[in-house]
Short mmCIF file of N, CA and C in Angstrom, two decimals:
data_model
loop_
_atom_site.label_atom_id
_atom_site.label_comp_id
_atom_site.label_asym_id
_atom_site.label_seq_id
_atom_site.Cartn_x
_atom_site.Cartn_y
_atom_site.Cartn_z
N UNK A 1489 10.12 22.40 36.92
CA UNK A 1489 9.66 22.34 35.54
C UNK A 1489 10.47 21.27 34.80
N UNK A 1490 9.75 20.32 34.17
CA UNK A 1490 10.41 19.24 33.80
C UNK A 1490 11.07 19.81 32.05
N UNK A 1491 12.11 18.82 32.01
CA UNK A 1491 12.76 19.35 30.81
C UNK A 1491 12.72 18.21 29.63
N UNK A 1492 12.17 18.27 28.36
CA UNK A 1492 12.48 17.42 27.87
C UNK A 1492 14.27 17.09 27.41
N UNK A 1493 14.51 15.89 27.04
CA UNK A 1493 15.83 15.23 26.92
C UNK A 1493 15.52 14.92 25.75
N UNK A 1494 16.82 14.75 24.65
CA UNK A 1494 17.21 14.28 23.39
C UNK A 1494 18.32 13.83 23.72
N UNK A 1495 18.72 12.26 23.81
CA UNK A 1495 20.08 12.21 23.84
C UNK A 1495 20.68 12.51 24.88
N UNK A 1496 19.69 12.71 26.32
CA UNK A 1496 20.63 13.35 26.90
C UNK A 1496 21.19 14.79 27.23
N UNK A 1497 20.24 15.34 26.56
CA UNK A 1497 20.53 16.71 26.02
C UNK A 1497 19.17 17.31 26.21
N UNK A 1498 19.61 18.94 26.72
CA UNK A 1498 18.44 19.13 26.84
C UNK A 1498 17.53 19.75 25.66
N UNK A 1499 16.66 20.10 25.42
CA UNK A 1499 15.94 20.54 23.93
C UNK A 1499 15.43 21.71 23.53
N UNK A 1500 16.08 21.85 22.53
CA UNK A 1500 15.80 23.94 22.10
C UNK A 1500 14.67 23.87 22.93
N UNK A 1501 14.00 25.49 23.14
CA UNK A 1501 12.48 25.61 23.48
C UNK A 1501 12.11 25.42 22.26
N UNK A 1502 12.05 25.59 20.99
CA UNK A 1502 11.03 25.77 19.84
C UNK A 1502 10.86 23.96 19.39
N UNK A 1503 12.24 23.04 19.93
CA UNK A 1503 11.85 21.95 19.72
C UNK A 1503 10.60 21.02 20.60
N UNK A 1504 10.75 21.60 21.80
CA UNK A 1504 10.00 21.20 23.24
C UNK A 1504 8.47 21.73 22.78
N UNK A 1505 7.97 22.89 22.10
CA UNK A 1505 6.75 23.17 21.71
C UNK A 1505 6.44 22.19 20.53
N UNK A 1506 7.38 21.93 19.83
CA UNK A 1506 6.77 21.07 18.57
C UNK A 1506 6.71 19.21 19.19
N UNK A 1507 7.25 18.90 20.27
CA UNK A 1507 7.00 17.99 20.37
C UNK A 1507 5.91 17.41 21.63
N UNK A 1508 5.78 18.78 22.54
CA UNK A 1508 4.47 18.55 22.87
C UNK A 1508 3.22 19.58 22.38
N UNK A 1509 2.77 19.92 20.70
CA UNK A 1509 2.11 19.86 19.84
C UNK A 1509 2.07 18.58 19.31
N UNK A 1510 3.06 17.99 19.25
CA UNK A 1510 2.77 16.34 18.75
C UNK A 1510 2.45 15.43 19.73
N UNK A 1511 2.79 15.74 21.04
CA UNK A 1511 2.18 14.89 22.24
C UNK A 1511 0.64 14.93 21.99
N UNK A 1512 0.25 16.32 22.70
CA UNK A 1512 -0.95 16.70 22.51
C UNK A 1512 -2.05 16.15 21.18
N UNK A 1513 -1.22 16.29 19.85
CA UNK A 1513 -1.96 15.74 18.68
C UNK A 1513 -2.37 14.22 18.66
N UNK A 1514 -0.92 13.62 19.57
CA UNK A 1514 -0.89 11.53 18.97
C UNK A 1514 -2.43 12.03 20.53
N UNK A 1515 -2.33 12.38 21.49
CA UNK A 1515 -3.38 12.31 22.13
C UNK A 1515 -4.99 12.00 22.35
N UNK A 1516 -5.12 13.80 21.16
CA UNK A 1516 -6.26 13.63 20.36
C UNK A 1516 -6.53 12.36 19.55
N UNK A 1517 -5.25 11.97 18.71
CA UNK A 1517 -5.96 11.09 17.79
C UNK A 1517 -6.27 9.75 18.65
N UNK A 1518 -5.45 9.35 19.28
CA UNK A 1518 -5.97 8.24 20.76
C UNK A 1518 -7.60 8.11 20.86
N UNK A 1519 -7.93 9.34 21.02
CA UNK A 1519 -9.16 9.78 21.99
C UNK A 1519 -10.30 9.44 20.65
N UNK A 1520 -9.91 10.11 19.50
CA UNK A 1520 -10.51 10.02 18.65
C UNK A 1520 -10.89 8.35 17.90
N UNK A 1521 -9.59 7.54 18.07
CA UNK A 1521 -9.54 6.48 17.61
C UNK A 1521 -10.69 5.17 18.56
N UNK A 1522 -10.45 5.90 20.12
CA UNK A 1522 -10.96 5.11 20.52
C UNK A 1522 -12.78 5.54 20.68
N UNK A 1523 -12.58 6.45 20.42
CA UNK A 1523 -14.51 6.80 20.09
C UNK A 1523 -14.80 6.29 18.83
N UNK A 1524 -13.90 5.91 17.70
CA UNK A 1524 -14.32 5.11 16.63
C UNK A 1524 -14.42 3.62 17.30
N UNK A 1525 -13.64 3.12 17.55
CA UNK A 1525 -14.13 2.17 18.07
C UNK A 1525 -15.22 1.63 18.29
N UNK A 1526 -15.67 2.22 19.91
CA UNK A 1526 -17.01 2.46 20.40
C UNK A 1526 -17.86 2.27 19.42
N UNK A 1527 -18.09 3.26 18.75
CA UNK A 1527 -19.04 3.77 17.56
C UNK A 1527 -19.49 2.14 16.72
N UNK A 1528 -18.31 1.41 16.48
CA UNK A 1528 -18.03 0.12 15.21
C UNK A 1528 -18.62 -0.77 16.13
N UNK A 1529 -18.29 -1.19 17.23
CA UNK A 1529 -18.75 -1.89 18.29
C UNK A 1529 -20.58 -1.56 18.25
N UNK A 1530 -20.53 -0.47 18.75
CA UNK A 1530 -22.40 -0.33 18.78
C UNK A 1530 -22.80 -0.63 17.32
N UNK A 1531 -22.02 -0.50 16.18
CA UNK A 1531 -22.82 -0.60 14.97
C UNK A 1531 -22.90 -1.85 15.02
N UNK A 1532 -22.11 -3.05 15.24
CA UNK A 1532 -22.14 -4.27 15.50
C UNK A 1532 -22.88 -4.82 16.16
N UNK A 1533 -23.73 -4.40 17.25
CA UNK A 1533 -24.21 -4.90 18.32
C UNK A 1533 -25.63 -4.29 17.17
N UNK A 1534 -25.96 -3.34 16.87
CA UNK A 1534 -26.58 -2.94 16.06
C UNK A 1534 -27.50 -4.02 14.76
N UNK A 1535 -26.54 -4.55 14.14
CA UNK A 1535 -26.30 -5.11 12.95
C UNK A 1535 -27.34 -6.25 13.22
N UNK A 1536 -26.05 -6.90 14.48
CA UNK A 1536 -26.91 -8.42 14.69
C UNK A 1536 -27.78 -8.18 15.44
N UNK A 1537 -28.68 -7.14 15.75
CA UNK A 1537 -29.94 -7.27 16.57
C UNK A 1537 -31.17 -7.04 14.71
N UNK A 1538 -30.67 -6.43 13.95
CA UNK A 1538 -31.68 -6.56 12.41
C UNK A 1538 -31.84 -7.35 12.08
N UNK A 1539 -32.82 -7.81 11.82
CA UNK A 1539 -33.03 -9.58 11.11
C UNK A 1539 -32.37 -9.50 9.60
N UNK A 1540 -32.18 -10.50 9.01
CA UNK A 1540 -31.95 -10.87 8.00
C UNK A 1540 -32.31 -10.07 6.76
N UNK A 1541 -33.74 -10.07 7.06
CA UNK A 1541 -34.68 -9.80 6.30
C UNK A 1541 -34.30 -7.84 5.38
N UNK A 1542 -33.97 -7.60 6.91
CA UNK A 1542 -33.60 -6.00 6.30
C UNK A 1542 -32.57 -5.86 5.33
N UNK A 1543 -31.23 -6.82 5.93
CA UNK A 1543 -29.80 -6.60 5.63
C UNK A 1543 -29.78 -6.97 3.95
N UNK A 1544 -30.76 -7.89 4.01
CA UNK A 1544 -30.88 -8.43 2.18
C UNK A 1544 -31.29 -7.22 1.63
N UNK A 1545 -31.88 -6.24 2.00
CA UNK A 1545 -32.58 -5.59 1.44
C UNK A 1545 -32.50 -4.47 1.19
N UNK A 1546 -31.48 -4.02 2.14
CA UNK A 1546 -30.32 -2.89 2.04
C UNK A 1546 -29.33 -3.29 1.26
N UNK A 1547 -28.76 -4.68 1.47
CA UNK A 1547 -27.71 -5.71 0.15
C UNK A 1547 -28.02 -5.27 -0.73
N UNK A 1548 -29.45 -4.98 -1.48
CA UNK A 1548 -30.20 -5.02 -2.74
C UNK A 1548 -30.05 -3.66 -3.25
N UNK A 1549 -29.70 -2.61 -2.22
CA UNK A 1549 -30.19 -1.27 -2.54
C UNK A 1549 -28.60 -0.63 -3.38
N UNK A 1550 -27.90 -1.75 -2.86
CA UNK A 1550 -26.26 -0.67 -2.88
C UNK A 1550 -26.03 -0.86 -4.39
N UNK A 1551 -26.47 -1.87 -5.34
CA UNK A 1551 -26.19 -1.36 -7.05
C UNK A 1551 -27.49 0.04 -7.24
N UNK A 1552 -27.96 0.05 -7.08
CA UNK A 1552 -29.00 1.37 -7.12
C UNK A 1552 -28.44 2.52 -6.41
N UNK A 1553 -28.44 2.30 -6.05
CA UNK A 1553 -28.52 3.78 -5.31
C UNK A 1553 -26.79 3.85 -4.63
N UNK A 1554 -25.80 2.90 -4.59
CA UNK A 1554 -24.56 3.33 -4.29
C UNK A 1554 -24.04 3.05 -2.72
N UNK A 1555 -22.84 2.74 -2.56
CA UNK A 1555 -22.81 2.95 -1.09
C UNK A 1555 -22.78 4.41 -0.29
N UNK A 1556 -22.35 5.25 -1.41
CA UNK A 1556 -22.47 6.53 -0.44
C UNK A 1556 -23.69 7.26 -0.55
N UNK A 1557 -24.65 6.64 -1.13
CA UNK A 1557 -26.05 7.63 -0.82
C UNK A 1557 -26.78 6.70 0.69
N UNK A 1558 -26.07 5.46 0.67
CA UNK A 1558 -26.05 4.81 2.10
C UNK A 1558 -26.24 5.09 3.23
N UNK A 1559 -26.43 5.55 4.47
CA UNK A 1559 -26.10 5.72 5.52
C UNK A 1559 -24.75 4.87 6.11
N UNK A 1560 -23.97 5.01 6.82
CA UNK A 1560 -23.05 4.14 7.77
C UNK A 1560 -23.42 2.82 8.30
N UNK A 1561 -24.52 3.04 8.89
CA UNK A 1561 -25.50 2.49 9.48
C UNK A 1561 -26.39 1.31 8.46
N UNK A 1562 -26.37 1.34 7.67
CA UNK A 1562 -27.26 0.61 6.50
C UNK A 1562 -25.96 -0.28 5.73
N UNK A 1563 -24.90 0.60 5.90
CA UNK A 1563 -23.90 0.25 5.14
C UNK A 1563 -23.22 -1.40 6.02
N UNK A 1564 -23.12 -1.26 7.15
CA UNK A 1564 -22.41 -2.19 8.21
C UNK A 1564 -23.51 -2.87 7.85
N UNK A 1565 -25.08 -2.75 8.02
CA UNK A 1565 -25.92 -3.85 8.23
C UNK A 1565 -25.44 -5.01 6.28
N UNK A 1566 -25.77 -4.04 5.26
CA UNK A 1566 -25.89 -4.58 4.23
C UNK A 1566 -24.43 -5.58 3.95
N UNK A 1567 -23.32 -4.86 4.49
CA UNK A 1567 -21.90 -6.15 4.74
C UNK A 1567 -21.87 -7.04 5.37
N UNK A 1568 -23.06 -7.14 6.55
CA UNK A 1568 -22.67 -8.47 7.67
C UNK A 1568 -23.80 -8.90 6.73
N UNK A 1569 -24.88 -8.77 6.07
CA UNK A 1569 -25.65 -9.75 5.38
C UNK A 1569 -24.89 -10.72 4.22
N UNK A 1570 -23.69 -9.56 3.79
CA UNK A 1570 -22.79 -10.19 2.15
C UNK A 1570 -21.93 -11.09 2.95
N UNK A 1571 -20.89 -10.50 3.81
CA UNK A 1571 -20.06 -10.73 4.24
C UNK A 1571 -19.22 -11.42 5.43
N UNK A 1572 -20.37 -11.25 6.32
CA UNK A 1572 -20.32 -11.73 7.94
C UNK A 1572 -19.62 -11.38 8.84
N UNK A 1573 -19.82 -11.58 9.73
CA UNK A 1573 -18.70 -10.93 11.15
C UNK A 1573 -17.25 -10.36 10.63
N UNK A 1574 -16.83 -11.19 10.15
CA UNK A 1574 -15.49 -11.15 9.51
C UNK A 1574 -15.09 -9.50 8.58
N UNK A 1575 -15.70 -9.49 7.58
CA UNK A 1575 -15.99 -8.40 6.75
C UNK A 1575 -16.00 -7.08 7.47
N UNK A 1576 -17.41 -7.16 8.12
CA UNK A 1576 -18.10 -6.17 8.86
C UNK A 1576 -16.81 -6.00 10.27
N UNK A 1577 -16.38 -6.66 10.44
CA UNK A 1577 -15.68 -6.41 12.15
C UNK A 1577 -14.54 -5.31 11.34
N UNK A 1578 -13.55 -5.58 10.06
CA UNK A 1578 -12.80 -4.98 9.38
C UNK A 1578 -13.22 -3.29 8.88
N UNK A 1579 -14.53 -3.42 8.78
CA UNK A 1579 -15.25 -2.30 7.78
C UNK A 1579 -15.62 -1.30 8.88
N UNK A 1580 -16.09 -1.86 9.97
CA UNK A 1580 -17.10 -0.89 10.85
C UNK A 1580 -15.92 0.61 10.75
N UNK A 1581 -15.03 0.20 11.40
CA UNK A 1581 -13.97 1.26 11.57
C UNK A 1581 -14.28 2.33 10.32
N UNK A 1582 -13.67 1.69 9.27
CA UNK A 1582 -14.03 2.58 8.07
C UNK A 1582 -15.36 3.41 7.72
N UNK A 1583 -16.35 2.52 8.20
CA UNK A 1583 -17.57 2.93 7.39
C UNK A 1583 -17.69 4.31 8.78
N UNK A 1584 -17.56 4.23 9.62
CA UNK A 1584 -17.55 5.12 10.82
C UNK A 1584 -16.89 6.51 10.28
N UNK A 1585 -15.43 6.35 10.05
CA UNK A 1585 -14.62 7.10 9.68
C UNK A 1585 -15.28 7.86 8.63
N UNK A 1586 -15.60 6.94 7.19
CA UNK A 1586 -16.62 7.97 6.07
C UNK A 1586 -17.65 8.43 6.29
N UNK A 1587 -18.18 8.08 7.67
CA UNK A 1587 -19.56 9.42 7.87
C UNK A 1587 -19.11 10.47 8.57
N UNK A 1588 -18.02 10.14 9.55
CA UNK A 1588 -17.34 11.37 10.47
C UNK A 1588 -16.84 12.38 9.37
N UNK A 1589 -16.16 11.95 8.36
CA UNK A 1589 -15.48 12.81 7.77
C UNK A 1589 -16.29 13.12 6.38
N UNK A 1590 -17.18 12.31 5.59
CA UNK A 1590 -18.09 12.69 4.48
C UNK A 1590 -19.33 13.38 5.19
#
């Protein structure tokens, strides 16, 4: 049974549970971070397969109606129309994140 070390030292048990609860947690969020990813990536691949034509037009919608009555999805397209690769490569992450969690 492996032991964790501090220093050299070996580590209370109650410290050894809290730090693999935090193993386990940076884990999850890993796992989680990299399915956002994914997600920003397909919205991208997404984006530039919509013509122009839409992205203006979703552009048009966001003083009306807001970005959060938006979809995610509408949201990435209507930034690479304002904004371009650049913008949108920064945002996807986010805009991902506010539908996972809104």
């Amino acid at each position: 049974r492996a032991r964790l070390l501090q220093n050299g030292k070996p580590v209370a048990p109650r410290r050894r549970k809290q730090a693999q609860r935090l193993a386990a947690l940076m884990w999850r969020a890993e796992l989680a971070l990299a399915a956002l990813r994914r997600r920003s990536e397909l919205a991208l691949a997404l984006a530039a397969l919509r013509g122009r034509e839409e992205a203006q037009s979703l552009a048009a919608l966001i003083p009306r109606a807001g970005l959060a009555a938006l979809s995610a999805r509408a949201r990435l397209v209507a930034l690479s129309a304002r904004a371009g690769l650049a913008a949108l490569s920064a945002m996807a992450g986010l805009a991902a994140l506010s539908a996972r969690v809104g």
